[in-house]
Amino acid sequence: MSLLRRSAAILAAAALVLTGCGSGSGSGGKTTLSFFSWDGEESMKALIDAFEKQNPTIDVEFSTAPPVAEYISTLQTRLVSGTAADVFVIAAENKTNLIQGGFVKDLTGKPYMANMSKFNTATYSQDGKAYGMSISSWSAGILYNKDVLAKAGVTTFPTTWDDFVALCRKLKAAGVTPFYDSVTGMPLTLAALVGHENARQGGDVDAQIFAGRKKFGDLWLGPLTNFQQLFTSGVMSKDVVGLTGDQLVDEFANGRVAMISAGPWNVSTLREKAPDMDMAFAGVPTPDGKPFWSGAASPGYAINAKTEHEKEAEAFLAYLGGKEGVALFNKQTQAMTTTSDVTPQIDKVLEPNLRALKEGVFYLPQIAWPRVQDALNTEAVAQLQLMAQGQKQPADVAAALDSRLKDQG
């Protein structure tokens, strides 16, 4: 091969490598800014189009992976290989790794952070520095088909756990599949039960566990026992181990299940798939009859520490966190946005969820855990799937979490 051809081959190979990084020079002299999210294209396209219209020299290259495990795994692989996007989502489950690993830029004091909720910013901060811009919060509970429950003679949703299980049994006896909660990730019902128990014990049990003064069983054993009852009583099928959140929504929309664990992100889809359904949200029933919710600050947007397009990335965050971007995101997703300059417009069915956020009756383990969130979350989900299949007991799950925490340090 001639020197000229060899040089051309090397340049072509280099161009392929740069293309693989997902950002660089776009067509017509534009800058290509890569963005990786766990929100789907249907949620983000309108925002990206509006941003590009306002910033005609920037093309946003969008990619997505479903939450939680697949997104985190894909992002980690890309970060290690140097092909991660310029802007990506930072979540409760991977925030410590991203921050301590030096993968994300410090956003402290940036103008676009000024209107963010202090609670949301603190969620994605460490040592007083902010690394994620979170524009909304969420609370998830039990979404139920009011007509199906009414046919079973239920007009008031139960508040105690025993009454909830009794309702599930009544529905099953009537030939109706009672309830689904996905176990492909942290079950929302279990998260709410753990949060209720944490509040009952004073609200600081996680800190005591990580300080070595308590064990996971001190907090989780009761909630795990309640959650296991759904399987041992036969009111929730072991098949939920393989059901994703999207599949739960499809089952509910098609009338094949009376109740599902759900959050604000499911409402728009259900309004499209089942426009005539009369549905309502309720908090997760608890042993003492004080319903609780799973919830947290929503995942934030972070800037890749190695981006070569910091100016463009900051412009993108400024739009996403600005009044127009937040309002459009709220419209597209029904997200309960928390920025100071936008009042979220929400579906009437989400009023109980918003009330739960205002009352502070929500919890998510991955947010409450101060470190090794990803390892603990992975362990918890694996153990819960085994418990759902009858291969593990609640005490085994709690012990496995203790062991994983000890191993991770």
GROMACS .gro file of C-alpha atoms in nm:
model
  409
    1MET     CA    1   0.000   0.000   0.000
    2SER     CA    2   0.134   0.345  -0.088
    3LEU     CA    3   0.204   0.600   0.183
    4LEU     CA    4  -0.081   0.813   0.047
    5ARG     CA    5  -0.332   0.527   0.065
    6ARG     CA    6  -0.205   0.420   0.408
    7SER     CA    7  -0.253   0.775   0.538
    8ALA     CA    8  -0.600   0.786   0.390
    9ALA     CA    9  -0.688   0.458   0.560
   10ILE     CA   10  -0.564   0.584   0.894
   11LEU     CA   11  -0.768   0.904   0.860
   12ALA     CA   12  -1.077   0.703   0.766
   13ALA     CA   13  -1.033   0.481   1.071
   14ALA     CA   14  -0.993   0.785   1.293
   15ALA     CA   15  -1.312   0.931   1.149
   16LEU     CA   16  -1.499   0.612   1.236
   17VAL     CA   17  -1.374   0.628   1.594
   18LEU     CA   18  -1.489   0.989   1.627
   19THR     CA   19  -1.826   0.898   1.481
   20GLY     CA   20  -1.858   0.625   1.741
   21CYS     CA   21  -1.825   0.883   2.018
   22GLY     CA   22  -2.160   1.025   1.910
   23SER     CA   23  -2.057   1.391   1.888
   24GLY     CA   24  -1.849   1.616   1.672
   25SER     CA   25  -1.899   1.825   1.362
   26GLY     CA   26  -2.243   1.791   1.209
   27SER     CA   27  -2.353   1.872   0.857
   28GLY     CA   28  -2.331   2.226   0.728
   29GLY     CA   29  -2.077   2.328   0.990
   30LYS     CA   30  -2.311   2.247   1.278
   31THR     CA   31  -2.194   2.096   1.606
   32THR     CA   32  -2.340   1.757   1.692
   33LEU     CA   33  -2.425   1.726   2.060
   34SER     CA   34  -2.498   1.371   2.176
   35PHE     CA   35  -2.767   1.310   2.438
   36PHE     CA   36  -2.839   0.977   2.609
   37SER     CA   37  -3.159   0.942   2.812
   38TRP     CA   38  -3.386   0.682   2.961
   39ASP     CA   39  -3.688   0.882   2.849
   40GLY     CA   40  -3.809   0.761   2.511
   41GLU     CA   41  -3.807   0.955   2.187
   42GLU     CA   42  -4.179   1.028   2.214
   43SER     CA   43  -4.109   1.224   2.535
   44MET     CA   44  -3.796   1.408   2.425
   45LYS     CA   45  -3.845   1.479   2.053
   46ALA     CA   46  -4.050   1.795   2.101
   47LEU     CA   47  -3.790   1.939   2.339
   48ILE     CA   48  -3.501   1.854   2.110
   49ASP     CA   49  -3.679   2.005   1.809
   50ALA     CA   50  -3.753   2.326   2.000
   51PHE     CA   51  -3.394   2.351   2.126
   52GLU     CA   52  -3.252   2.299   1.776
   53LYS     CA   53  -3.484   2.567   1.639
   54GLN     CA   54  -3.349   2.814   1.895
   55ASN     CA   55  -2.991   2.693   1.844
   56PRO     CA   56  -2.957   2.640   1.467
   57THR     CA   57  -2.585   2.566   1.490
   58ILE     CA   58  -2.641   2.260   1.712
   59ASP     CA   59  -2.774   1.919   1.611
   60VAL     CA   60  -2.878   1.692   1.900
   61GLU     CA   61  -2.803   1.324   1.842
   62PHE     CA   62  -3.046   1.135   2.066
   63SER     CA   63  -3.019   0.780   2.198
   64THR     CA   64  -3.208   0.598   2.470
   65ALA     CA   65  -3.211   0.281   2.678
   66PRO     CA   66  -3.490   0.171   2.913
   67PRO     CA   67  -3.453   0.223   3.288
   68VAL     CA   68  -3.311   0.120   3.516
   69ALA     CA   69  -3.056  -0.160   3.482
   70GLU     CA   70  -3.017  -0.149   3.103
   71TYR     CA   71  -2.968   0.226   3.096
   72ILE     CA   72  -2.709   0.223   3.374
   73SER     CA   73  -2.522  -0.071   3.225
   74THR     CA   74  -2.513   0.088   2.879
   75LEU     CA   75  -2.398   0.422   3.016
   76GLN     CA   76  -2.123   0.261   3.223
   77THR     CA   77  -1.996   0.067   2.921
   78ARG     CA   78  -1.985   0.382   2.712
   79LEU     CA   79  -1.812   0.582   2.985
   80VAL     CA   80  -1.541   0.319   3.024
   81SER     CA   81  -1.489   0.296   2.649
   82GLY     CA   82  -1.484   0.673   2.603
   83THR     CA   83  -1.795   0.679   2.382
   84ALA     CA   84  -2.047   0.824   2.628
   85ALA     CA   85  -2.274   1.108   2.521
   86ASP     CA   86  -2.201   1.473   2.593
   87VAL     CA   87  -2.517   1.496   2.806
   88PHE     CA   88  -2.680   1.204   2.984
   89VAL     CA   89  -2.917   1.118   3.265
   90ILE     CA   90  -2.785   1.080   3.619
   91ALA     CA   91  -3.008   0.862   3.839
   92ALA     CA   92  -3.037   0.762   4.202
   93GLU     CA   93  -2.893   0.422   4.123
   94ASN     CA   94  -2.568   0.547   3.966
   95LYS     CA   95  -2.512   0.896   4.103
   96THR     CA   96  -2.238   0.798   4.349
   97ASN     CA   97  -2.040   0.609   4.085
   98LEU     CA   98  -2.070   0.894   3.837
   99ILE     CA   99  -1.970   1.161   4.088
  100GLN     CA  100  -1.692   0.975   4.265
  101GLY     CA  101  -1.563   0.836   3.936
  102GLY     CA  102  -1.518   1.186   3.798
  103PHE     CA  103  -1.749   1.118   3.504
  104VAL     CA  104  -1.968   1.429   3.541
  105LYS     CA  105  -1.898   1.801   3.550
  106ASP     CA  106  -1.962   2.021   3.852
  107LEU     CA  107  -2.272   2.232   3.782
  108THR     CA  108  -2.259   2.435   4.103
  109GLY     CA  109  -2.345   2.799   4.049
  110LYS     CA  110  -2.441   2.764   3.685
  111PRO     CA  111  -2.722   3.008   3.591
  112TYR     CA  112  -2.955   2.727   3.483
  113MET     CA  113  -2.936   2.573   3.833
  114ALA     CA  114  -3.086   2.881   4.001
  115ASN     CA  115  -3.452   2.779   3.957
  116MET     CA  116  -3.404   2.417   4.059
  117SER     CA  117  -3.562   2.282   4.377
  118LYS     CA  118  -3.316   2.267   4.666
  119PHE     CA  119  -3.436   1.914   4.742
  120ASN     CA  120  -3.375   1.799   4.386
  121THR     CA  121  -3.034   1.962   4.365
  122ALA     CA  122  -2.930   1.814   4.699
  123THR     CA  123  -3.025   1.470   4.570
  124TYR     CA  124  -2.757   1.493   4.302
  125SER     CA  125  -2.495   1.674   4.507
  126GLN     CA  126  -2.192   1.564   4.703
  127ASP     CA  127  -1.972   1.766   4.937
  128GLY     CA  128  -2.173   2.076   4.857
  129LYS     CA  129  -2.129   2.048   4.480
  130ALA     CA  130  -2.411   1.980   4.234
  131TYR     CA  131  -2.363   1.734   3.950
  132GLY     CA  132  -2.715   1.687   3.815
  133MET     CA  133  -2.998   1.919   3.712
  134SER     CA  134  -3.326   1.758   3.819
  135ILE     CA  135  -3.637   1.945   3.707
  136SER     CA  136  -3.912   1.728   3.855
  137SER     CA  137  -4.006   1.487   4.131
  138TRP     CA  138  -4.236   1.190   4.129
  139SER     CA  139  -4.449   0.980   4.356
  140ALA     CA  140  -4.588   0.644   4.258
  141GLY     CA  141  -4.863   0.438   4.413
  142ILE     CA  142  -5.138   0.200   4.310
  143LEU     CA  143  -5.340   0.286   4.002
  144TYR     CA  144  -5.678   0.114   3.992
  145ASN     CA  145  -5.970   0.073   3.756
  146LYS     CA  146  -6.263   0.224   3.946
  147ASP     CA  147  -6.526   0.041   3.740
  148VAL     CA  148  -6.369  -0.299   3.804
  149LEU     CA  149  -6.350  -0.235   4.178
  150ALA     CA  150  -6.705  -0.104   4.184
  151LYS     CA  151  -6.830  -0.426   4.025
  152ALA     CA  152  -6.664  -0.608   4.313
  153GLY     CA  153  -6.853  -0.388   4.558
  154VAL     CA  154  -6.556  -0.164   4.646
  155THR     CA  155  -6.617   0.211   4.651
  156THR     CA  156  -6.343   0.316   4.894
  157PHE     CA  157  -5.985   0.207   4.836
  158PRO     CA  158  -5.837   0.027   5.141
  159THR     CA  159  -5.576   0.196   5.356
  160THR     CA  160  -5.455  -0.104   5.560
  161TRP     CA  161  -5.240  -0.380   5.416
  162ASP     CA  162  -5.469  -0.657   5.541
  163ASP     CA  163  -5.768  -0.496   5.372
  164PHE     CA  164  -5.569  -0.456   5.050
  165VAL     CA  165  -5.482  -0.827   5.045
  166ALA     CA  166  -5.847  -0.906   5.120
  167LEU     CA  167  -5.949  -0.689   4.822
  168CYS     CA  168  -5.705  -0.878   4.599
  169ARG     CA  169  -5.853  -1.210   4.715
  170LYS     CA  170  -6.205  -1.084   4.649
  171LEU     CA  171  -6.113  -0.978   4.296
  172LYS     CA  172  -5.940  -1.306   4.224
  173ALA     CA  173  -6.243  -1.501   4.348
  174ALA     CA  174  -6.453  -1.299   4.102
  175GLY     CA  175  -6.227  -1.408   3.817
  176VAL     CA  176  -6.030  -1.080   3.794
  177THR     CA  177  -5.650  -1.059   3.803
  178PRO     CA  178  -5.605  -0.833   4.106
  179PHE     CA  179  -5.265  -0.664   4.101
  180TYR     CA  180  -4.930  -0.641   3.924
  181ASP     CA  181  -4.607  -0.483   4.040
  182SER     CA  182  -4.294  -0.524   3.829
  183VAL     CA  183  -3.998  -0.704   3.986
  184THR     CA  184  -3.763  -0.628   3.698
  185GLY     CA  185  -3.653  -0.331   3.910
  186MET     CA  186  -3.715  -0.217   4.266
  187PRO     CA  187  -4.089  -0.282   4.318
  188LEU     CA  188  -4.267   0.046   4.383
  189THR     CA  189  -4.500  -0.117   4.636
  190LEU     CA  190  -4.209  -0.249   4.840
  191ALA     CA  191  -4.029   0.087   4.827
  192ALA     CA  192  -4.338   0.254   4.974
  193LEU     CA  193  -4.368  -0.009   5.248
  194VAL     CA  194  -4.002   0.035   5.342
  195GLY     CA  195  -4.048   0.411   5.344
  196HIS     CA  196  -4.346   0.384   5.576
  197GLU     CA  197  -4.148   0.163   5.815
  198ASN     CA  198  -3.855   0.403   5.803
  199ALA     CA  199  -4.084   0.694   5.892
  200ARG     CA  200  -4.240   0.487   6.172
  201GLN     CA  201  -3.893   0.428   6.319
  202GLY     CA  202  -3.796   0.794   6.308
  203GLY     CA  203  -3.682   0.846   5.950
  204ASP     CA  204  -3.309   0.781   5.987
  205VAL     CA  205  -3.280   0.403   5.976
  206ASP     CA  206  -3.079   0.401   5.652
  207ALA     CA  207  -2.814   0.622   5.810
  208GLN     CA  208  -2.792   0.382   6.103
  209ILE     CA  209  -2.759   0.082   5.869
  210PHE     CA  210  -2.472   0.242   5.678
  211ALA     CA  211  -2.308   0.346   6.005
  212GLY     CA  212  -2.315  -0.016   6.121
  213ARG     CA  213  -2.559   0.040   6.405
  214LYS     CA  214  -2.847  -0.150   6.244
  215LYS     CA  215  -2.902  -0.423   5.987
  216PHE     CA  216  -3.122  -0.420   5.679
  217GLY     CA  217  -3.356  -0.661   5.851
  218ASP     CA  218  -3.436  -0.397   6.114
  219LEU     CA  219  -3.598  -0.191   5.841
  220TRP     CA  220  -3.685  -0.434   5.562
  221LEU     CA  221  -3.808  -0.752   5.729
  222GLY     CA  222  -4.166  -0.635   5.790
  223PRO     CA  223  -4.212  -0.478   5.445
  224LEU     CA  224  -4.056  -0.782   5.276
  225THR     CA  225  -4.292  -1.012   5.464
  226ASN     CA  226  -4.591  -0.807   5.353
  227PHE     CA  227  -4.472  -0.797   4.993
  228GLN     CA  228  -4.406  -1.173   4.994
  229GLN     CA  229  -4.766  -1.227   5.106
  230LEU     CA  230  -4.884  -1.118   4.762
  231PHE     CA  231  -4.712  -1.424   4.616
  232THR     CA  232  -4.771  -1.678   4.893
  233SER     CA  233  -5.143  -1.594   4.900
  234GLY     CA  234  -5.162  -1.632   4.523
  235VAL     CA  235  -5.307  -1.286   4.458
  236MET     CA  236  -5.006  -1.181   4.249
  237SER     CA  237  -4.861  -1.416   3.992
  238LYS     CA  238  -4.496  -1.517   3.994
  239ASP     CA  239  -4.501  -1.418   3.627
  240VAL     CA  240  -4.446  -1.054   3.727
  241VAL     CA  241  -4.078  -1.146   3.754
  242GLY     CA  242  -4.064  -1.120   3.376
  243LEU     CA  243  -4.303  -0.826   3.326
  244THR     CA  244  -4.162  -0.483   3.248
  245GLY     CA  245  -4.331  -0.159   3.347
  246ASP     CA  246  -4.455  -0.110   2.990
  247GLN     CA  247  -4.613  -0.456   2.992
  248LEU     CA  248  -4.790  -0.376   3.319
  249VAL     CA  249  -4.941  -0.068   3.157
  250ASP     CA  250  -5.056  -0.271   2.856
  251GLU     CA  251  -5.222  -0.529   3.080
  252PHE     CA  252  -5.401  -0.254   3.272
  253ALA     CA  253  -5.504  -0.062   2.961
  254ASN     CA  254  -5.652  -0.376   2.809
  255GLY     CA  255  -5.853  -0.454   3.123
  256ARG     CA  256  -5.662  -0.769   3.211
  257VAL     CA  257  -5.563  -0.654   3.560
  258ALA     CA  258  -5.755  -0.438   3.809
  259MET     CA  259  -5.462  -0.259   3.976
  260ILE     CA  260  -5.096  -0.188   3.898
  261SER     CA  261  -4.811  -0.003   4.061
  262ALA     CA  262  -4.762   0.311   3.853
  263GLY     CA  263  -4.636   0.667   3.842
  264PRO     CA  264  -4.700   0.994   3.657
  265TRP     CA  265  -4.505   0.871   3.353
  266ASN     CA  266  -4.774   0.611   3.283
  267VAL     CA  267  -5.071   0.848   3.266
  268SER     CA  268  -5.027   0.990   2.917
  269THR     CA  269  -4.987   0.643   2.768
  270LEU     CA  270  -5.299   0.519   2.945
  271ARG     CA  271  -5.503   0.817   2.832
  272GLU     CA  272  -5.413   0.722   2.475
  273LYS     CA  273  -5.461   0.347   2.511
  274ALA     CA  274  -5.769   0.352   2.734
  275PRO     CA  275  -5.932   0.696   2.697
  276ASP     CA  276  -6.261   0.586   2.852
  277MET     CA  277  -6.114   0.418   3.161
  278ASP     CA  278  -6.214   0.568   3.496
  279MET     CA  279  -5.892   0.528   3.692
  280ALA     CA  280  -5.758   0.663   4.020
  281PHE     CA  281  -5.436   0.668   4.222
  282ALA     CA  282  -5.400   0.568   4.586
  283GLY     CA  283  -5.108   0.541   4.822
  284VAL     CA  284  -4.980   0.196   4.910
  285PRO     CA  285  -5.178   0.057   5.206
  286THR     CA  286  -4.969  -0.004   5.519
  287PRO     CA  287  -5.005  -0.211   5.837
  288ASP     CA  288  -5.126   0.087   6.042
  289GLY     CA  289  -5.354   0.232   5.774
  290LYS     CA  290  -5.138   0.534   5.686
  291PRO     CA  291  -5.077   0.502   5.310
  292PHE     CA  292  -4.730   0.576   5.178
  293TRP     CA  293  -4.581   0.632   4.832
  294SER     CA  294  -4.259   0.552   4.655
  295GLY     CA  295  -4.100   0.864   4.516
  296ALA     CA  296  -3.797   1.085   4.482
  297ALA     CA  297  -3.640   1.365   4.287
  298SER     CA  298  -3.649   1.256   3.925
  299PRO     CA  299  -3.326   1.169   3.744
  300GLY     CA  300  -3.127   1.475   3.646
  301TYR     CA  301  -2.925   1.584   3.346
  302ALA     CA  302  -2.547   1.570   3.372
  303ILE     CA  303  -2.263   1.683   3.146
  304ASN     CA  304  -1.992   1.435   3.056
  305ALA     CA  305  -1.668   1.544   3.222
  306LYS     CA  306  -1.484   1.461   2.899
  307THR     CA  307  -1.714   1.638   2.658
  308GLU     CA  308  -1.551   1.846   2.388
  309HIS     CA  309  -1.870   2.049   2.357
  310GLU     CA  310  -1.916   2.200   2.701
  311LYS     CA  311  -2.059   2.527   2.566
  312GLU     CA  312  -2.324   2.343   2.364
  313ALA     CA  313  -2.398   2.104   2.652
  314GLU     CA  314  -2.457   2.397   2.887
  315ALA     CA  315  -2.684   2.560   2.632
  316PHE     CA  316  -2.885   2.237   2.617
  317LEU     CA  317  -2.920   2.221   2.997
  318ALA     CA  318  -3.015   2.588   3.004
  319TYR     CA  319  -3.301   2.510   2.766
  320LEU     CA  320  -3.412   2.192   2.943
  321GLY     CA  321  -3.415   2.375   3.277
  322GLY     CA  322  -3.561   2.698   3.144
  323LYS     CA  323  -3.925   2.803   3.159
  324GLU     CA  324  -4.009   2.690   2.805
  325GLY     CA  325  -3.827   2.358   2.830
  326VAL     CA  326  -3.974   2.267   3.168
  327ALA     CA  327  -4.327   2.357   3.057
  328LEU     CA  328  -4.286   2.149   2.742
  329PHE     CA  329  -4.145   1.854   2.937
  330ASN     CA  330  -4.442   1.875   3.174
  331LYS     CA  331  -4.679   1.875   2.878
  332GLN     CA  332  -4.509   1.580   2.711
  333THR     CA  333  -4.469   1.357   3.018
  334GLN     CA  334  -4.714   1.476   3.287
  335ALA     CA  335  -4.405   1.512   3.509
  336MET     CA  336  -4.457   1.701   3.833
  337THR     CA  337  -4.198   1.967   3.767
  338THR     CA  338  -4.047   2.146   4.066
  339THR     CA  339  -3.869   2.450   3.922
  340SER     CA  340  -3.956   2.784   4.079
  341ASP     CA  341  -4.081   2.955   3.760
  342VAL     CA  342  -4.321   2.689   3.626
  343THR     CA  343  -4.645   2.566   3.780
  344PRO     CA  344  -4.694   2.211   3.654
  345GLN     CA  345  -5.015   2.128   3.473
  346ILE     CA  346  -5.111   1.777   3.575
  347ASP     CA  347  -5.382   1.530   3.493
  348LYS     CA  348  -5.654   1.533   3.759
  349VAL     CA  349  -5.577   1.169   3.836
  350LEU     CA  350  -5.233   1.278   3.966
  351GLU     CA  351  -5.366   1.509   4.238
  352PRO     CA  352  -5.308   1.244   4.513
  353ASN     CA  353  -4.950   1.199   4.389
  354LEU     CA  354  -4.881   1.571   4.408
  355ARG     CA  355  -5.037   1.585   4.754
  356ALA     CA  356  -4.803   1.304   4.866
  357LEU     CA  357  -4.503   1.506   4.749
  358LYS     CA  358  -4.621   1.812   4.941
  359GLU     CA  359  -4.684   1.605   5.254
  360GLY     CA  360  -4.348   1.428   5.230
  361VAL     CA  361  -4.495   1.076   5.251
  362PHE     CA  362  -4.270   0.923   4.987
  363TYR     CA  363  -3.944   0.728   4.982
  364LEU     CA  364  -3.703   0.548   4.752
  365PRO     CA  365  -3.428   0.323   4.887
  366GLN     CA  366  -3.180   0.418   4.616
  367ILE     CA  367  -3.207   0.784   4.719
  368ALA     CA  368  -3.189   0.706   5.092
  369TRP     CA  369  -2.878   0.489   5.053
  370PRO     CA  370  -2.575   0.721   5.082
  371ARG     CA  371  -2.344   0.500   4.874
  372VAL     CA  372  -2.315   0.184   4.656
  373GLN     CA  373  -2.668   0.239   4.530
  374ASP     CA  374  -2.612   0.048   4.207
  375ALA     CA  375  -2.468  -0.263   4.375
  376LEU     CA  376  -2.739  -0.272   4.642
  377ASN     CA  377  -3.015  -0.214   4.389
  378THR     CA  378  -2.887  -0.496   4.168
  379GLU     CA  379  -2.864  -0.729   4.468
  380ALA     CA  380  -3.209  -0.634   4.593
  381VAL     CA  381  -3.377  -0.696   4.258
  382ALA     CA  382  -3.204  -1.032   4.213
  383GLN     CA  383  -3.303  -1.146   4.562
  384LEU     CA  384  -3.661  -1.020   4.524
  385GLN     CA  385  -3.704  -1.215   4.202
  386LEU     CA  386  -3.593  -1.528   4.384
  387MET     CA  387  -3.831  -1.449   4.671
  388ALA     CA  388  -4.118  -1.403   4.425
  389GLN     CA  389  -4.043  -1.749   4.287
  390GLY     CA  390  -4.042  -1.902   4.635
  391GLN     CA  391  -3.667  -1.964   4.644
  392LYS     CA  392  -3.580  -1.706   4.911
  393GLN     CA  393  -3.738  -1.581   5.232
  394PRO     CA  394  -3.755  -1.218   5.354
  395ALA     CA  395  -3.474  -1.280   5.604
  396ASP     CA  396  -3.256  -1.411   5.318
  397VAL     CA  397  -3.311  -1.093   5.116
  398ALA     CA  398  -3.220  -0.869   5.410
  399ALA     CA  399  -2.911  -1.077   5.488
  400ALA     CA  400  -2.799  -1.058   5.125
  401LEU     CA  401  -2.820  -0.678   5.138
  402ASP     CA  402  -2.614  -0.674   5.457
  403SER     CA  403  -2.355  -0.894   5.288
  404ARG     CA  404  -2.339  -0.680   4.975
  405LEU     CA  405  -2.298  -0.362   5.181
  406LYS     CA  406  -2.016  -0.524   5.377
  407ASP     CA  407  -1.844  -0.642   5.059
  408GLN     CA  408  -1.868  -0.298   4.898
  409GLY     CA  409  -1.742  -0.120   5.207
   0.00000   0.00000   0.00000
